[in-house]
PDB file of C-alpha atoms in Angstrom:
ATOM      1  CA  UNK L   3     114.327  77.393  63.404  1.00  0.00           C
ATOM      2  CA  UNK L   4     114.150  76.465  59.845  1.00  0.00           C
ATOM      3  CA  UNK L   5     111.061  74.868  58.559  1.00  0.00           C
ATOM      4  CA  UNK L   6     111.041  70.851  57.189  1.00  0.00           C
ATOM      5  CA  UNK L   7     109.869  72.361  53.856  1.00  0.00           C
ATOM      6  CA  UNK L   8     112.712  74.766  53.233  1.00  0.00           C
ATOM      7  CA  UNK L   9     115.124  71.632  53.616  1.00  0.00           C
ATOM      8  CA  UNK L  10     112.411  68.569  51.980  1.00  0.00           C
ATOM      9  CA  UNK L  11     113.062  68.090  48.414  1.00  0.00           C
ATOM     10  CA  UNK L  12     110.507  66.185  46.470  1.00  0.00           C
ATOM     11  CA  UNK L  13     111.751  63.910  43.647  1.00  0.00           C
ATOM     12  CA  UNK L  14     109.026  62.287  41.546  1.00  0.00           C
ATOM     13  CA  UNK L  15     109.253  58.277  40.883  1.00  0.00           C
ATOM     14  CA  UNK L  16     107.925  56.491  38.633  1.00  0.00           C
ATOM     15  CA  UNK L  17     108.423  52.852  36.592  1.00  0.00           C
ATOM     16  CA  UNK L  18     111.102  53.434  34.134  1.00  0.00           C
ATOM     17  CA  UNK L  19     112.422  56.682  35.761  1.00  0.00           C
ATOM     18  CA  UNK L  20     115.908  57.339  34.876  1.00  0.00           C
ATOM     19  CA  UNK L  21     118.058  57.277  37.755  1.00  0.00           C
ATOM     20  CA  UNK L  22     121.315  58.364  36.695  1.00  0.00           C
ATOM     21  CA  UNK L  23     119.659  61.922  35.944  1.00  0.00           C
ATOM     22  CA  UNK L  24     118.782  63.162  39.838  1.00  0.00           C
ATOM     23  CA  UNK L  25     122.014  61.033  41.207  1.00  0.00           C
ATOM     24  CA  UNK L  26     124.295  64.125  41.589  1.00  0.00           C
ATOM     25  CA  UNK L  27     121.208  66.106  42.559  1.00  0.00           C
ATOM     26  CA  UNK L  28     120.662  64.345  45.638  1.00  0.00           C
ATOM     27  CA  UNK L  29     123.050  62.693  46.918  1.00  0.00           C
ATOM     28  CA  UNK L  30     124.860  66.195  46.919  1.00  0.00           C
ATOM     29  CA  UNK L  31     121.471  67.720  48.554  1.00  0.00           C
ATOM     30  CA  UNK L  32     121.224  64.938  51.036  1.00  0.00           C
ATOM     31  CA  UNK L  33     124.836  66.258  52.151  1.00  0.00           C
ATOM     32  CA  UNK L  34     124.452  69.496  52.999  1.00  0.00           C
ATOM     33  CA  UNK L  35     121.208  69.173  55.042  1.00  0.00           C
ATOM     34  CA  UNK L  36     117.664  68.788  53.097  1.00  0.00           C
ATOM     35  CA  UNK L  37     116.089  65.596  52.840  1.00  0.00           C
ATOM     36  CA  UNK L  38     114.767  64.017  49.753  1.00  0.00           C
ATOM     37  CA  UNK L  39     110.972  62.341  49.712  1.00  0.00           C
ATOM     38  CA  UNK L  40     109.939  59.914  47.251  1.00  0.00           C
ATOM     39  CA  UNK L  41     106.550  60.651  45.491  1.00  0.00           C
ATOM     40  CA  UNK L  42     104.612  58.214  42.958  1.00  0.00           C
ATOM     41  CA  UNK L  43     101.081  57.873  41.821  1.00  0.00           C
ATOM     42  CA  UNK L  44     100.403  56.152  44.951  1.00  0.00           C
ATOM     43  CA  UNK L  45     102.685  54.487  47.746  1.00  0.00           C
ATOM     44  CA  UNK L  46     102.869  51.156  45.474  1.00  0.00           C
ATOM     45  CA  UNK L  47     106.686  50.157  44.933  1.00  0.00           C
ATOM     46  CA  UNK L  48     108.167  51.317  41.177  1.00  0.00           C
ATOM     47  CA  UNK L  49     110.673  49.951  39.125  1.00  0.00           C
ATOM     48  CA  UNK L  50     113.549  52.667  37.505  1.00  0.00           C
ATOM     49  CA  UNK L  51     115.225  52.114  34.133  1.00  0.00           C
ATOM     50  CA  UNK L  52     118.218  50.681  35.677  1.00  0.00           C
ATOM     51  CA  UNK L  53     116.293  47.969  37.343  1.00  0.00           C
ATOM     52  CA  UNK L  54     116.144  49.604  40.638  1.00  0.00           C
ATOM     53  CA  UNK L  55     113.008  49.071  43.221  1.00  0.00           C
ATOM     54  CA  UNK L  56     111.477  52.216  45.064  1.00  0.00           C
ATOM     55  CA  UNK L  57     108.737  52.343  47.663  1.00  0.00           C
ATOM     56  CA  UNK L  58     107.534  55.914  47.403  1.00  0.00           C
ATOM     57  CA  UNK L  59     107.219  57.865  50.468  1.00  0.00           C
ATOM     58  CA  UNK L  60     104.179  59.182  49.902  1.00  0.00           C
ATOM     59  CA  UNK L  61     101.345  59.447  46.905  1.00  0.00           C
ATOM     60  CA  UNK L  62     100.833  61.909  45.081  1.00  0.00           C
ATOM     61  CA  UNK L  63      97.737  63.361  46.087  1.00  0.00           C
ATOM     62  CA  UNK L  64      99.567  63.808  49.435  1.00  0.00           C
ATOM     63  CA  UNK L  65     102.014  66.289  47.994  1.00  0.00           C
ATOM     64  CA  UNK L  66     101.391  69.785  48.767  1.00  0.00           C
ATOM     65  CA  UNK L  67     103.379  72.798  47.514  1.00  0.00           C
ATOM     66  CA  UNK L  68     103.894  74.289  51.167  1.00  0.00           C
ATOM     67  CA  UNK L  69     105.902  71.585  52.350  1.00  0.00           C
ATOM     68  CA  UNK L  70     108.577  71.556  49.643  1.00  0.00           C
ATOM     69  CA  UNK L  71     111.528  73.133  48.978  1.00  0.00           C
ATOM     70  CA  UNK L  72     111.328  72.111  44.836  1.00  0.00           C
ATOM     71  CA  UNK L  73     109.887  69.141  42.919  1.00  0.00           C
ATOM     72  CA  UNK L  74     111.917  67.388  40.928  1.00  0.00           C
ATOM     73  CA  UNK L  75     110.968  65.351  37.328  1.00  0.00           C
ATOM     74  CA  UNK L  76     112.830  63.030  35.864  1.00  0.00           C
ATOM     75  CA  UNK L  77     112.926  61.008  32.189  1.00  0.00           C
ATOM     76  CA  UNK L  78     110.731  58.023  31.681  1.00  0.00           C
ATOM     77  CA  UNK L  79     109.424  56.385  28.625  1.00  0.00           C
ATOM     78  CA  UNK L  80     105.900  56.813  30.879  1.00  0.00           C
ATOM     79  CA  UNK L  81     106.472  60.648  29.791  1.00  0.00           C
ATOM     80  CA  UNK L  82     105.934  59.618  25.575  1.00  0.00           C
ATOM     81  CA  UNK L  83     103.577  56.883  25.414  1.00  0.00           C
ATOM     82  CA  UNK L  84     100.153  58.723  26.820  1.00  0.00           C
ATOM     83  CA  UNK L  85      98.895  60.250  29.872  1.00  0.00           C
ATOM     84  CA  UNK L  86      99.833  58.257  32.872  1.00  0.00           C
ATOM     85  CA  UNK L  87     102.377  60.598  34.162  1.00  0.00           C
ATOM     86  CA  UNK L  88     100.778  63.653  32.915  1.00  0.00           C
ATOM     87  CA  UNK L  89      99.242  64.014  37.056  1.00  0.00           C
ATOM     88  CA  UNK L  90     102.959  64.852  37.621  1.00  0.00           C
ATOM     89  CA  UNK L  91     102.813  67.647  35.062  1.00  0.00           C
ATOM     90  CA  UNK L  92      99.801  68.839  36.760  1.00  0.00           C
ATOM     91  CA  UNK L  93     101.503  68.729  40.524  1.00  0.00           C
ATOM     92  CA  UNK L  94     104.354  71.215  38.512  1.00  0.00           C
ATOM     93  CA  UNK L  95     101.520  73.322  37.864  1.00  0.00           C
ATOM     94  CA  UNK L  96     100.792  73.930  41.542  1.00  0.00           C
ATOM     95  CA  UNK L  97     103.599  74.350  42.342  1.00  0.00           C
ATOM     96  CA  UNK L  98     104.880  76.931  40.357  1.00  0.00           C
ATOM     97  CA  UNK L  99     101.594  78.639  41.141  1.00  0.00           C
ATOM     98  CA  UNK L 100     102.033  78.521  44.459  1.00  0.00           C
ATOM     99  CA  UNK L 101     105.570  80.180  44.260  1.00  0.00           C
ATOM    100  CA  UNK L 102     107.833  76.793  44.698  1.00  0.00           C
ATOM    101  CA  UNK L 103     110.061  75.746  42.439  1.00  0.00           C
ATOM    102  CA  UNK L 104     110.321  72.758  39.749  1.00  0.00           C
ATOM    103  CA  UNK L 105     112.971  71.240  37.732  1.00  0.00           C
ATOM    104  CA  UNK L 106     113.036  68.829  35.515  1.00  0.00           C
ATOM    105  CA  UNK L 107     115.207  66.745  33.102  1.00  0.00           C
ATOM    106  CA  UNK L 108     115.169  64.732  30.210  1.00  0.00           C
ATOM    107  CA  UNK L 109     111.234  63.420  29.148  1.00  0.00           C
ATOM    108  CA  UNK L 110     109.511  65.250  31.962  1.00  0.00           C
ATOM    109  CA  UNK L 111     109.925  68.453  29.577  1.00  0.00           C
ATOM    110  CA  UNK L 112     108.159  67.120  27.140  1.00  0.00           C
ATOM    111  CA  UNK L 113     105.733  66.451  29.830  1.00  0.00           C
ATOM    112  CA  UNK L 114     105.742  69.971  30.935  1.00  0.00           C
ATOM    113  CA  UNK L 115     105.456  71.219  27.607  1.00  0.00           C
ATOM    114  CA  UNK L 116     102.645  69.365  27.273  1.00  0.00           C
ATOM    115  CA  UNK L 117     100.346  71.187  30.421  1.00  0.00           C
ATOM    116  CA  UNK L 118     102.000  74.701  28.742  1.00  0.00           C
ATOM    117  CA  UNK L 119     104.319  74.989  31.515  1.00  0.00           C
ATOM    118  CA  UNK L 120     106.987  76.217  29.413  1.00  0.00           C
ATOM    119  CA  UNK L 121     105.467  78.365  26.303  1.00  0.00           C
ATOM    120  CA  UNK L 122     106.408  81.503  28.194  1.00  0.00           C
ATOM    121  CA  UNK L 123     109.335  80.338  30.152  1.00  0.00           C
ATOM    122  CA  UNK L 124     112.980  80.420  29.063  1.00  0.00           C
ATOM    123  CA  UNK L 125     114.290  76.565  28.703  1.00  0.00           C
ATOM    124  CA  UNK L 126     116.186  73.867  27.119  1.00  0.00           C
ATOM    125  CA  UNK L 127     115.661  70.118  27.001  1.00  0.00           C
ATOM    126  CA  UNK L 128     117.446  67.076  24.567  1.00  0.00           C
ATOM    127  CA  UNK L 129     116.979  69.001  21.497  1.00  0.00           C
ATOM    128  CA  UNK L 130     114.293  71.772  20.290  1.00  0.00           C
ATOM    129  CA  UNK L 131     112.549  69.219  17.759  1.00  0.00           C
ATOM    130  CA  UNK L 132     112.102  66.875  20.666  1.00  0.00           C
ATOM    131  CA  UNK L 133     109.990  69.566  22.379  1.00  0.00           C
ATOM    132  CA  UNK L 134     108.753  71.059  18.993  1.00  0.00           C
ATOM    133  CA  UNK L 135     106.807  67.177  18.502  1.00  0.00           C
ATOM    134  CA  UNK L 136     104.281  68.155  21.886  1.00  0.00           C
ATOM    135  CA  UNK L 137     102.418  71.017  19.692  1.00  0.00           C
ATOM    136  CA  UNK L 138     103.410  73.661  22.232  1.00  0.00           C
ATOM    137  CA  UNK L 139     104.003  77.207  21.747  1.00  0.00           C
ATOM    138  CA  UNK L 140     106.990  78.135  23.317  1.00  0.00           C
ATOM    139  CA  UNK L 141     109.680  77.130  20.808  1.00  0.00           C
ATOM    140  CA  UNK L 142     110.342  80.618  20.308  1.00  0.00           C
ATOM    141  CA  UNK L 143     111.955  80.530  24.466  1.00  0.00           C
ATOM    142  CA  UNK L 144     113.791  77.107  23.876  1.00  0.00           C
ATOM    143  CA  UNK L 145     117.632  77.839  24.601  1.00  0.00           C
ATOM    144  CA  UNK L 146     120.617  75.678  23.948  1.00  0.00           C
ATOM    145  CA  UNK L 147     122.394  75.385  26.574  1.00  0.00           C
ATOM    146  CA  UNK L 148     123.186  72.379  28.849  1.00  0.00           C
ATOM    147  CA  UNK L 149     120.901  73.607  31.813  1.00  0.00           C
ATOM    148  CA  UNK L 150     118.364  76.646  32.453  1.00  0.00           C
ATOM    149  CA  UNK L 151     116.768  78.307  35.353  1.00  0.00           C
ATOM    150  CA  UNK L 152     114.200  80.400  34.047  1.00  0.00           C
ATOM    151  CA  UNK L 153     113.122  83.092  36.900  1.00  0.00           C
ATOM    152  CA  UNK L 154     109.101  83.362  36.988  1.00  0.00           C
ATOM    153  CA  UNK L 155     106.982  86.366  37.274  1.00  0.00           C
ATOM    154  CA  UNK L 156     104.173  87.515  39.177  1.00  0.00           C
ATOM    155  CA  UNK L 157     104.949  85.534  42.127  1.00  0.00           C
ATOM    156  CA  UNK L 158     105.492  82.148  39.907  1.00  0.00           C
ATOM    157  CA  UNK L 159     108.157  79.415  41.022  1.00  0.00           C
ATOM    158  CA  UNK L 160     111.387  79.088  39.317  1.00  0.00           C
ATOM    159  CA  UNK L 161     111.949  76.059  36.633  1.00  0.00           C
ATOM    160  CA  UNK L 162     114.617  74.467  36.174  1.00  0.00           C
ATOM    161  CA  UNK L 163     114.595  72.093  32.938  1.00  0.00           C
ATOM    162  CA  UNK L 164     117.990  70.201  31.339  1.00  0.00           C
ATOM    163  CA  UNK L 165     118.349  67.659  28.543  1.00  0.00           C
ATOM    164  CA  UNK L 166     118.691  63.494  29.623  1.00  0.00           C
ATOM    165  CA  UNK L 167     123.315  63.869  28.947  1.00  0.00           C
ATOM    166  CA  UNK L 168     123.753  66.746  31.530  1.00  0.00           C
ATOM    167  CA  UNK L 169     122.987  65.368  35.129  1.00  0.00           C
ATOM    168  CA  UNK L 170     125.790  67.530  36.141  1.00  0.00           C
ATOM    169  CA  UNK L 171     124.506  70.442  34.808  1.00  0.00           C
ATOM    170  CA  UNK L 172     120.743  70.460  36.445  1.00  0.00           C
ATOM    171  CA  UNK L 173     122.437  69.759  39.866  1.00  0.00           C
ATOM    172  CA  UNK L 174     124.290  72.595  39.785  1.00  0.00           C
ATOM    173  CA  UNK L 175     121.102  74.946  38.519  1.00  0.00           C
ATOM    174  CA  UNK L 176     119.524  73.053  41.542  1.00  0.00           C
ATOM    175  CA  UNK L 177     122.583  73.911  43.673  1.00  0.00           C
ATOM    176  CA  UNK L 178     122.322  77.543  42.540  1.00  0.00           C
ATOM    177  CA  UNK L 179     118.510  77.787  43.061  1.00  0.00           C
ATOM    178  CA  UNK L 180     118.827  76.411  46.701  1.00  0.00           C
ATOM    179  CA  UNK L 181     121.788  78.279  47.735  1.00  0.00           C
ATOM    180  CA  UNK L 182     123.637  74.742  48.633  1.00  0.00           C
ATOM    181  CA  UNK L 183     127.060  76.271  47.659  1.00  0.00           C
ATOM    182  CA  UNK L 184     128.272  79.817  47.313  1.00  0.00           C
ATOM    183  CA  UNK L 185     129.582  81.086  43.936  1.00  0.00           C
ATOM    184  CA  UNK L 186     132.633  79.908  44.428  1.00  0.00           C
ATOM    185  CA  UNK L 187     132.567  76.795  45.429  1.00  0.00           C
ATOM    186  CA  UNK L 188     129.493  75.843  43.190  1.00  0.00           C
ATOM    187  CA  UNK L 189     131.787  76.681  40.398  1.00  0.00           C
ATOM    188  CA  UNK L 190     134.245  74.206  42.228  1.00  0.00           C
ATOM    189  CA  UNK L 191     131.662  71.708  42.049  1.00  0.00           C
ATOM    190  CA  UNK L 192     130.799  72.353  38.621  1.00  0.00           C
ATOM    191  CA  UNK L 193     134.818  71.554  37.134  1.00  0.00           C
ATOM    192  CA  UNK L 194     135.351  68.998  39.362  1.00  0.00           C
ATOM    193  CA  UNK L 195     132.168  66.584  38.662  1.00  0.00           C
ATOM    194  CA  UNK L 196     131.916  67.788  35.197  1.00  0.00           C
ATOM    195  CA  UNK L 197     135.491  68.833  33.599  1.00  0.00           C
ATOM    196  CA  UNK L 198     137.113  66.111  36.004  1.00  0.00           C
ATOM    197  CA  UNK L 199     139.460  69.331  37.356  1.00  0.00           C
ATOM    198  CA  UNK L 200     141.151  67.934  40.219  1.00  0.00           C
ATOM    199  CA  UNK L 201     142.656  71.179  41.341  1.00  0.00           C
ATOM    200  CA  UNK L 202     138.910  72.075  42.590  1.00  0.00           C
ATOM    201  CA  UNK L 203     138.832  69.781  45.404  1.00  0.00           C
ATOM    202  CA  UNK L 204     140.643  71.409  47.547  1.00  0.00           C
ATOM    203  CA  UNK L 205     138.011  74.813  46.749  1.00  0.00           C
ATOM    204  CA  UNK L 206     135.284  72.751  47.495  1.00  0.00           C
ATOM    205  CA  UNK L 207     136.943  71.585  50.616  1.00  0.00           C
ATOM    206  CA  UNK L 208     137.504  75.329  51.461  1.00  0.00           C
ATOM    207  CA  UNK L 209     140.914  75.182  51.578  1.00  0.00           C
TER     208      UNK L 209
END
């Protein structure tokens, strides 16, 4: 039997978060079997950048590595106007520690750049200066590209990190990282949602 945590992804919320970034992401994980738990600060309702109400499923400090299959971050102007989110940062820590992935997009690299999360991991975000402004040190591992899954070592989770204009892009890394879709039809995905390429329906479809 599979365990709850291989299939329960974790996606962070938070007043201001940006919705439109995790949209593909889960609604395309909430598909093909996991299930996808709201975590705030606490269990108080939040309010995302489009307007949008969320009660969280659970608080923070219930969260526990072990029973999650990744955690993901998303933008929020919480992420560049002090420290209130920075206990999300923190949870990203533990995480990775512990061996379970994280990915995040848009202002929660900034965020992650902040705890040193990535100064010796491979990653990307809205644009190098934007990450350069946090005073970390890992400018030297920054990579443009739309979307990066750097691999850990020593037992570490993997991290996923994309900039706030490629949605498309950090579902598929998650895709990949989960093994939602096989090569094939991951690439299907991929041209359909992002290159509009009608002719990969039918790969996705399996026909």
């Amino acid at each position: 039997m599979t365990s709850s945590s291989a299939t329960t992804v974790h996606l962070a919320v938070y007043d201001t978060f940006a919705d439109w970034e995790t949209g593909y992401t889960t609604a395309h994980l909430t598909q093909n079997g996991y299930t996808v738990r709201t975590v705030g600060l606490s269990r108080e309702p939040v309010t995302t950048m489009g307007g949008l109400r969320i009660q969280p499923d659970l608080a923070l400090d219930e969260l526990r590595p072990q029973d999650s299959a990744l955690l993901i971050l998303t933008g929020a102007a919480g992420w560049d106007t002090g420290e209130a989110l920075s206990p999300f940062a923190r949870a990203a820590r533990s995480f990775l520690d512990a061996g379970v992935p994280v990915a995040a997009i848009c202002g929660a690299t900034a965020g992650l750049a902040r705890e040193g999360l990535l100064d010796d991991r491979a990653h990307t975000s809205a644009v190098s200066f934007y990450l350069a402004a946090t005073g970390y040190a890992g400018g030297e591992r920054y990579v443009e590209v739309d979307a990066v899954t750097d691999a850990g070592t020593d037992g570490a989770g993997r991290l996923i990190t994309a900039g706030p204009t490629e949605p498309v892009a950090f579902a598929r890394e998650v895709f990949a990282l989960l093994g939602v879709y096989d090569e094939k039809k991951l690439d299907a995905w991929y041209r359909l949602f992002h290159d509009s390429d009608a002719s990969a329906y039918e790969v996705l479809q399996g026909e």
